[in-house]
């Protein structure tokens, strides 16, 4: 039995450490006698640790915690957001030292193994935790058919654009992909740069291209699962080929050296008004506004071929889990329930720009309002890379980077076949 338990730890450690190379997932662990919670010398205050890889929202987390502690003075919660959080969490799990609470991404591929190994508490059907969550997002946040996390907010992708430049050129928000290209043509004709691309970073290329695939291929996650399991071939799918062509067509409207441009460069240049549009995560609009608070930017959904098919790529970006058999799960759940109140959901959404899935919360964050309306009305989808392993994600990003640098579409399709076909475990 000890050997089996050790093997389970090794499996989970390998899964989470591999994921730490890429963004997008967190994992939890089983705990018994670890440092999940401690009491002060007088034994009156219980101290819980919330481990987070969301360093951009730590300040807001602390505000929520302060409100919670006003009503629960006997419980103290400390946010721990270490560098390489996923790797640290994996090591903690391996040593039966899981934190009381931890942030997760329920759609991340590495969620499956720790769930199978029984490291996460099954929260399915817990009315106190999910009572104030919009029901459709309770389902949206399931892993392998069950809830191991409580979702609080979404994050996703859209086209951040310079509102004043659009007004100056008399441009309307494009409703179809054809209209998007027409808008890009007009911007280019005016001597401006339509799009900025951070193609130096293959991880960004992977994220955006996976979003195109998810929009253009019906049930893209299932399609790639079929390819991975040897049921279908990449070469047989004309939609994948069309997306490859789309990647190349869009670069005709980009800056001169996209392959030499990193994300930080794009944010700086967008903030300086050097580009009209930037397709990536909605959090980039927040970064651009921080770089230049006076810049008027907004976000619109990347349009589909037909206006009625336009949706937004989304994932649950803020969610909390607890370890199975955690000795302070009751107190941890108390905080999770408090975080799901409308008051806390509104504060979190207003301060972070994330799209709350808590009932009664209004999307007041101006830049994200349009894509929030799409997501909350059910016009959302998961990007195609939801079930890819970290290695698949990296290899896909690198292959698409090669496409941008001159690889033919035929050779690109062959590379994708090599990356995905019959690569299921």
Coordinates of C-alpha atoms in Angstrom, one line a residue:
X1 CA 0.0 0.0 0.0
X2 CA 2.9 2.4 0.8
X3 CA 4.3 1.7 -2.7
X4 CA 1.0 2.4 -4.4
X5 CA 0.6 5.7 -2.5
X6 CA 4.1 6.7 -3.4
X7 CA 3.4 5.9 -7.1
X8 CA 0.3 8.1 -6.9
X9 CA 2.4 11.0 -5.6
X10 CA 5.0 10.6 -8.3
X11 CA 2.3 10.5 -11.0
X12 CA 0.7 13.7 -9.7
X13 CA 4.0 15.4 -9.2
X14 CA 5.0 14.7 -12.8
X15 CA 1.7 15.9 -14.1
X16 CA 1.8 19.2 -12.3
X17 CA 5.5 19.9 -12.8
X18 CA 5.0 19.4 -16.5
X19 CA 2.1 21.8 -16.5
X20 CA 4.2 24.4 -14.7
X21 CA 6.0 25.0 -18.0
X22 CA 2.8 26.4 -19.4
X23 CA 0.1 28.7 -18.1
X24 CA -3.4 27.5 -17.4
X25 CA -3.8 25.0 -14.5
X26 CA -3.3 24.3 -10.9
X27 CA -3.7 21.2 -8.8
X28 CA -4.5 20.2 -5.3
X29 CA -3.6 17.5 -2.9
X30 CA -4.6 15.3 -0.1
X31 CA -3.5 16.3 3.4
X32 CA -3.6 14.9 6.8
X33 CA -1.1 16.3 9.2
X34 CA 0.7 19.0 7.1
X35 CA 0.8 22.7 7.5
X36 CA -2.7 23.2 6.1
X37 CA -3.6 25.3 9.2
X38 CA -2.0 26.4 12.4
X39 CA -3.3 28.1 15.6
X40 CA -1.6 31.0 17.5
X41 CA -0.1 30.5 20.9
X42 CA -3.4 31.1 22.7
X43 CA -5.2 28.6 20.4
X44 CA -7.9 31.1 19.6
X45 CA -7.2 31.8 15.9
X46 CA -7.1 29.3 13.1
X47 CA -4.7 30.2 10.3
X48 CA -5.4 28.9 6.8
X49 CA -3.2 29.2 3.7
X50 CA -4.6 30.1 0.3
X51 CA -2.1 29.2 -2.4
X52 CA -2.5 31.1 -5.6
X53 CA -0.9 31.4 -9.0
X54 CA -3.0 34.5 -9.8
X55 CA -0.5 37.1 -8.7
X56 CA -2.3 39.8 -10.6
X57 CA -5.3 39.6 -8.2
X58 CA -3.5 39.1 -4.9
X59 CA -4.5 42.6 -3.7
X60 CA -8.2 41.9 -4.4
X61 CA -8.0 38.5 -2.7
X62 CA -6.6 40.2 0.4
X63 CA -9.6 42.6 0.4
X64 CA -12.0 39.8 0.2
X65 CA -10.2 38.0 3.0
X66 CA -10.3 41.2 5.1
X67 CA -14.0 41.4 4.7
X68 CA -14.3 37.7 5.6
X69 CA -12.2 38.1 8.7
X70 CA -14.4 41.0 9.9
X71 CA -17.2 38.4 10.2
X72 CA -15.0 35.5 11.2
X73 CA -12.3 36.9 13.6
X74 CA -11.3 33.4 14.7
X75 CA -10.1 32.5 11.1
X76 CA -7.1 34.1 9.5
X77 CA -6.3 33.5 5.9
X78 CA -3.0 34.2 4.3
X79 CA -2.4 34.3 0.5
X80 CA 0.8 32.6 -0.6
X81 CA 1.6 33.2 -4.3
X82 CA 5.1 31.8 -4.7
X83 CA 7.1 31.8 -7.9
X84 CA 6.5 28.6 -9.8
X85 CA 3.4 28.0 -7.7
X86 CA 2.4 24.9 -9.6
X87 CA 5.7 23.2 -8.9
X88 CA 5.6 24.3 -5.3
X89 CA 2.1 22.9 -4.9
X90 CA 3.1 19.6 -6.5
X91 CA 6.0 19.3 -3.9
X92 CA 3.6 20.2 -1.1
X93 CA 1.1 17.5 -2.3
X94 CA 3.9 14.9 -2.5
X95 CA 4.7 15.6 1.2
X96 CA 1.1 15.5 2.5
X97 CA 1.4 19.2 3.1
X98 CA -1.3 20.7 0.8
X99 CA -2.6 24.2 1.6
X100 CA -6.2 24.6 2.9
X101 CA -7.3 26.4 -0.3
X102 CA -5.7 26.7 -3.7
X103 CA -6.6 28.3 -7.1
X104 CA -7.2 26.0 -10.0
X105 CA -8.3 26.0 -13.7
X106 CA -10.9 23.3 -13.9
X107 CA -10.6 22.8 -17.7
X108 CA -6.8 22.3 -17.6
X109 CA -5.7 18.9 -18.9
X110 CA -3.7 18.0 -15.8
X111 CA -6.8 18.2 -13.6
X112 CA -7.7 14.7 -14.7
X113 CA -4.9 12.7 -13.0
X114 CA -5.1 14.3 -9.5
X115 CA -8.9 13.9 -9.7
X116 CA -8.5 10.2 -10.6
X117 CA -6.0 9.8 -7.8
X118 CA -8.5 11.3 -5.3
X119 CA -6.5 14.4 -4.3
X120 CA -9.4 16.9 -4.7
X121 CA -12.5 17.1 -2.5
X122 CA -15.6 16.3 -4.5
X123 CA -17.8 19.3 -4.1
X124 CA -20.6 18.1 -6.4
X125 CA -24.1 19.0 -5.1
X126 CA -22.9 21.2 -2.1
X127 CA -25.7 23.7 -2.2
X128 CA -23.9 26.1 0.3
X129 CA -21.0 26.5 -2.2
X130 CA -22.9 26.6 -5.4
X131 CA -26.2 28.2 -4.4
X132 CA -25.2 31.7 -5.7
X133 CA -23.2 30.5 -8.8
X134 CA -25.0 30.9 -12.1
X135 CA -26.2 27.2 -12.7
X136 CA -24.8 27.0 -16.3
X137 CA -21.3 27.8 -15.0
X138 CA -21.5 25.1 -12.3
X139 CA -21.7 22.7 -15.2
X140 CA -19.1 24.6 -17.2
X141 CA -16.6 24.1 -14.4
X142 CA -16.9 20.4 -14.1
X143 CA -14.0 18.0 -14.5
X144 CA -14.8 14.5 -15.6
X145 CA -18.5 15.1 -14.8
X146 CA -18.1 16.4 -11.3
X147 CA -17.3 19.6 -9.4
X148 CA -14.0 19.7 -7.7
X149 CA -13.8 23.5 -7.8
X150 CA -16.1 26.4 -7.0
X151 CA -16.0 28.9 -10.0
X152 CA -16.0 32.6 -9.3
X153 CA -15.0 34.3 -12.6
X154 CA -14.2 33.7 -16.3
X155 CA -11.3 34.9 -18.4
X156 CA -11.1 34.7 -22.1
X157 CA -10.1 36.1 -25.4
X158 CA -11.1 39.1 -27.5
X159 CA -9.8 41.8 -29.8
X160 CA -8.5 44.8 -27.9
X161 CA -8.9 47.8 -30.1
X162 CA -8.1 51.5 -30.1
X163 CA -11.5 53.1 -29.8
X164 CA -10.4 56.6 -30.8
X165 CA -8.6 55.4 -33.9
X166 CA -11.7 53.5 -35.0
X167 CA -13.7 56.7 -34.5
X168 CA -11.1 58.8 -36.4
X169 CA -11.3 56.4 -39.4
X170 CA -15.1 56.0 -39.2
X171 CA -14.9 52.3 -38.5
X172 CA -17.6 50.1 -37.0
X173 CA -17.0 46.9 -34.9
X174 CA -16.8 44.0 -37.4
X175 CA -19.5 41.4 -37.1
X176 CA -18.0 38.8 -39.4
X177 CA -14.5 37.7 -40.3
X178 CA -14.9 39.3 -43.8
X179 CA -15.7 42.6 -42.1
X180 CA -12.7 42.2 -39.9
X181 CA -10.4 42.0 -43.0
X182 CA -12.2 45.0 -44.5
X183 CA -11.6 47.0 -41.4
X184 CA -7.9 45.9 -41.4
X185 CA -7.6 47.0 -45.1
X186 CA -9.0 50.5 -44.3
X187 CA -6.6 50.9 -41.3
X188 CA -3.7 49.9 -43.5
X189 CA -4.8 52.2 -46.3
X190 CA -4.7 55.1 -43.7
X191 CA -1.1 54.3 -43.0
X192 CA -1.7 52.7 -39.6
X193 CA -0.8 49.2 -38.4
X194 CA -4.0 47.1 -38.1
X195 CA -2.8 44.3 -35.9
X196 CA 0.1 43.8 -33.5
X197 CA 1.3 40.2 -33.1
X198 CA 3.7 38.9 -30.3
X199 CA 4.9 36.0 -32.4
X200 CA 8.2 35.8 -30.6
X201 CA 6.4 33.8 -28.0
X202 CA 5.0 30.5 -29.3
X203 CA 2.8 30.0 -26.3
X204 CA 0.8 33.1 -27.3
X205 CA 0.6 31.8 -30.9
X206 CA -0.8 28.6 -29.5
X207 CA -3.4 30.3 -27.4
X208 CA -4.7 32.5 -30.2
X209 CA -4.6 29.8 -32.9
X210 CA -6.4 27.4 -30.5
X211 CA -9.1 30.0 -30.1
X212 CA -9.5 30.3 -33.9
X213 CA -9.8 26.5 -34.1
X214 CA -12.4 26.4 -31.3
X215 CA -14.5 29.0 -33.1
X216 CA -14.3 27.5 -36.6
X217 CA -14.5 23.8 -35.8
X218 CA -17.7 22.4 -34.3
X219 CA -16.8 20.8 -30.9
X220 CA -13.1 21.3 -31.5
X221 CA -12.1 19.6 -28.2
X222 CA -13.9 16.4 -29.2
X223 CA -12.4 16.5 -32.7
X224 CA -8.9 16.7 -31.3
X225 CA -9.7 14.0 -28.8
X226 CA -10.7 11.8 -31.8
X227 CA -7.4 12.6 -33.6
X228 CA -5.4 11.9 -30.4
X229 CA -7.2 8.5 -30.1
X230 CA -6.5 7.6 -33.7
X231 CA -10.2 8.0 -34.9
X232 CA -9.6 10.9 -37.2
X233 CA -6.8 12.5 -39.2
X234 CA -5.8 16.2 -39.3
X235 CA -5.3 15.9 -43.0
X236 CA -9.0 15.2 -43.5
X237 CA -10.1 18.4 -41.9
X238 CA -10.4 21.4 -44.2
X239 CA -11.4 23.7 -41.3
X240 CA -7.9 23.2 -39.8
X241 CA -6.4 24.1 -43.2
X242 CA -8.6 27.2 -43.3
X243 CA -7.4 28.3 -39.9
X244 CA -3.8 27.9 -41.0
X245 CA -4.5 30.2 -43.9
X246 CA -6.3 32.6 -41.6
X247 CA -3.2 32.8 -39.4
X248 CA -1.2 33.8 -42.5
X249 CA -3.8 36.2 -43.9
X250 CA -4.0 38.1 -40.6
X251 CA -0.2 38.6 -40.6
X252 CA -0.5 40.6 -43.8
X253 CA -1.9 43.3 -41.6
X254 CA 0.6 43.1 -38.8
X255 CA 3.8 45.0 -37.9
X256 CA 7.0 44.4 -39.8
X257 CA 8.7 42.0 -37.5
X258 CA 6.1 39.9 -35.6
X259 CA 8.5 37.1 -34.9
X260 CA 10.8 39.5 -33.1
X261 CA 8.0 41.0 -31.0
X262 CA 7.2 39.8 -27.5
X263 CA 4.0 40.4 -25.5
X264 CA 5.6 43.3 -23.5
X265 CA 6.5 45.0 -26.8
X266 CA 2.9 44.7 -28.0
X267 CA 1.5 46.1 -24.8
X268 CA 3.9 49.0 -24.9
X269 CA 3.1 49.7 -28.6
X270 CA -0.6 49.4 -28.1
X271 CA -0.4 51.8 -25.2
X272 CA 1.6 54.2 -27.4
X273 CA -1.1 54.1 -30.1
X274 CA 1.1 52.3 -32.6
X275 CA -1.4 49.5 -33.4
X276 CA -5.1 49.4 -33.9
X277 CA -5.9 45.9 -32.7
X278 CA -4.5 43.0 -30.6
X279 CA -6.1 39.6 -30.3
X280 CA -5.3 37.9 -27.0
X281 CA -6.6 37.5 -23.5
X282 CA -8.9 40.2 -22.1
X283 CA -6.3 40.7 -19.3
X284 CA -4.1 42.5 -21.9
X285 CA -6.6 45.4 -22.1
X286 CA -6.0 45.8 -18.3
X287 CA -2.3 45.8 -18.9
X288 CA -2.5 48.3 -21.7
X289 CA -4.7 50.6 -19.6
X290 CA -2.1 50.5 -16.8
X291 CA 0.6 51.4 -19.2
X292 CA -1.5 54.4 -20.5
X293 CA -4.6 55.2 -18.4
X294 CA -5.7 57.9 -20.9
X295 CA -5.9 55.5 -23.8
X296 CA -9.4 54.6 -24.9
X297 CA -9.5 50.9 -25.5
X298 CA -12.3 48.3 -25.6
X299 CA -12.7 44.6 -26.6
X300 CA -14.9 42.9 -29.2
X301 CA -15.2 39.2 -29.9
X302 CA -13.1 37.7 -32.7
X303 CA -15.8 37.4 -35.4
X304 CA -16.8 34.1 -37.0
X305 CA -17.6 33.7 -40.7
X306 CA -21.3 34.4 -40.0
X307 CA -22.3 36.9 -37.4
X308 CA -24.7 34.5 -35.7
X309 CA -21.9 32.1 -35.1
X310 CA -19.7 34.5 -33.2
X311 CA -18.8 33.4 -29.7
X312 CA -16.1 34.2 -27.2
X313 CA -13.4 31.7 -26.1
X314 CA -13.7 31.4 -22.3
X315 CA -12.4 29.4 -19.4
X316 CA -13.0 29.5 -15.6
X317 CA -10.1 31.7 -14.6
X318 CA -10.8 32.1 -10.9
X319 CA -11.8 29.0 -8.9
X320 CA -10.9 27.5 -5.6
X321 CA -10.4 23.9 -4.5
X322 CA -9.7 22.1 -1.2
X323 CA -7.9 18.9 -0.5
X324 CA -9.8 15.7 0.1
X325 CA -9.9 14.9 3.8
X326 CA -8.4 18.3 4.6
X327 CA -8.6 18.8 8.4
X328 CA -9.9 22.3 8.0
X329 CA -12.2 21.9 5.1
X330 CA -15.2 23.2 7.1
X331 CA -13.5 26.5 7.6
X332 CA -12.2 26.6 4.1
X333 CA -15.7 26.1 2.7
X334 CA -16.9 28.9 4.9
X335 CA -14.5 31.2 3.0
X336 CA -15.5 29.7 -0.4
X337 CA -19.2 30.4 0.4
X338 CA -18.4 34.0 1.5
X339 CA -16.5 34.6 -1.7
X340 CA -19.6 33.5 -3.7
X341 CA -21.8 36.3 -2.2
X342 CA -22.9 38.9 -4.7
X343 CA -21.1 41.7 -2.8
X344 CA -17.8 39.9 -3.0
X345 CA -18.4 38.9 -6.6
X346 CA -19.1 42.5 -7.6
X347 CA -16.0 43.8 -5.8
X348 CA -13.8 41.1 -7.4
X349 CA -15.2 41.8 -10.9
X350 CA -14.9 45.6 -10.6
X351 CA -11.3 45.5 -9.4
X352 CA -9.9 42.7 -11.6
X353 CA -11.9 43.0 -14.8
X354 CA -12.7 39.3 -14.6
X355 CA -16.2 38.2 -15.6
X356 CA -18.1 37.1 -12.5
X357 CA -20.2 34.0 -12.6
X358 CA -21.9 34.9 -9.3
X359 CA -25.6 35.7 -9.5
X360 CA -26.5 39.4 -9.3
X361 CA -23.1 40.7 -10.3
X362 CA -23.1 43.3 -13.0
X363 CA -20.3 43.5 -15.6
X364 CA -19.3 47.1 -14.9
X365 CA -15.7 46.9 -16.2
X366 CA -16.0 48.9 -19.4
X367 CA -13.4 47.3 -21.5
X368 CA -14.8 43.8 -20.9
X369 CA -18.5 44.6 -21.0
X370 CA -19.1 43.4 -24.6
X371 CA -17.4 40.0 -24.3
X372 CA -19.0 39.6 -20.8
X373 CA -22.4 40.0 -22.4
X374 CA -21.6 37.3 -24.9
X375 CA -20.3 34.9 -22.3
X376 CA -23.0 35.4 -19.7
X377 CA -25.7 34.9 -22.4
X378 CA -24.2 31.5 -23.3
X379 CA -22.3 32.6 -26.4
X380 CA -19.0 31.1 -25.4
X381 CA -16.8 28.1 -26.2
X382 CA -13.6 26.4 -25.1
X383 CA -10.5 26.9 -27.1
X384 CA -9.3 23.8 -29.0
X385 CA -6.4 23.1 -26.7
X386 CA -8.5 22.4 -23.6
X387 CA -7.5 18.7 -23.5
X388 CA -4.0 18.9 -25.0
X389 CA -1.1 17.9 -22.9
X390 CA 1.5 20.6 -22.1
X391 CA 3.8 18.9 -24.7
X392 CA 1.1 19.0 -27.3
X393 CA 0.5 22.7 -26.6
X394 CA 4.2 23.6 -26.9
X395 CA 4.7 21.6 -30.1
X396 CA 1.6 23.1 -31.6
X397 CA 2.7 26.6 -30.8
X398 CA 6.2 25.9 -32.2
X399 CA 4.7 24.4 -35.4
X400 CA 2.5 27.4 -35.9
X401 CA 5.4 29.7 -35.3
X402 CA 7.2 27.8 -38.1
X403 CA 4.1 28.3 -40.4
X404 CA 4.4 32.1 -39.8
X405 CA 8.1 32.0 -40.6
X406 CA 7.6 30.3 -43.9
X407 CA 6.6 26.6 -43.5
X408 CA 4.0 25.6 -46.2
X409 CA 0.5 24.7 -45.1
X410 CA 0.9 21.2 -46.4
X411 CA 4.0 20.7 -44.2
X412 CA 2.2 22.3 -41.3
X413 CA -0.6 19.9 -41.6
X414 CA 1.9 17.0 -41.6
X415 CA 3.5 18.4 -38.4
X416 CA 0.1 18.6 -36.7
X417 CA -0.6 15.0 -37.7
X418 CA 2.7 14.0 -36.0
X419 CA 1.9 16.0 -32.9
X420 CA -1.6 14.7 -32.3
X421 CA -2.4 11.5 -34.2
X422 CA -2.6 8.4 -31.9
X423 CA -0.9 10.3 -29.1
X424 CA -3.4 9.3 -26.4
X425 CA -2.2 7.5 -23.4

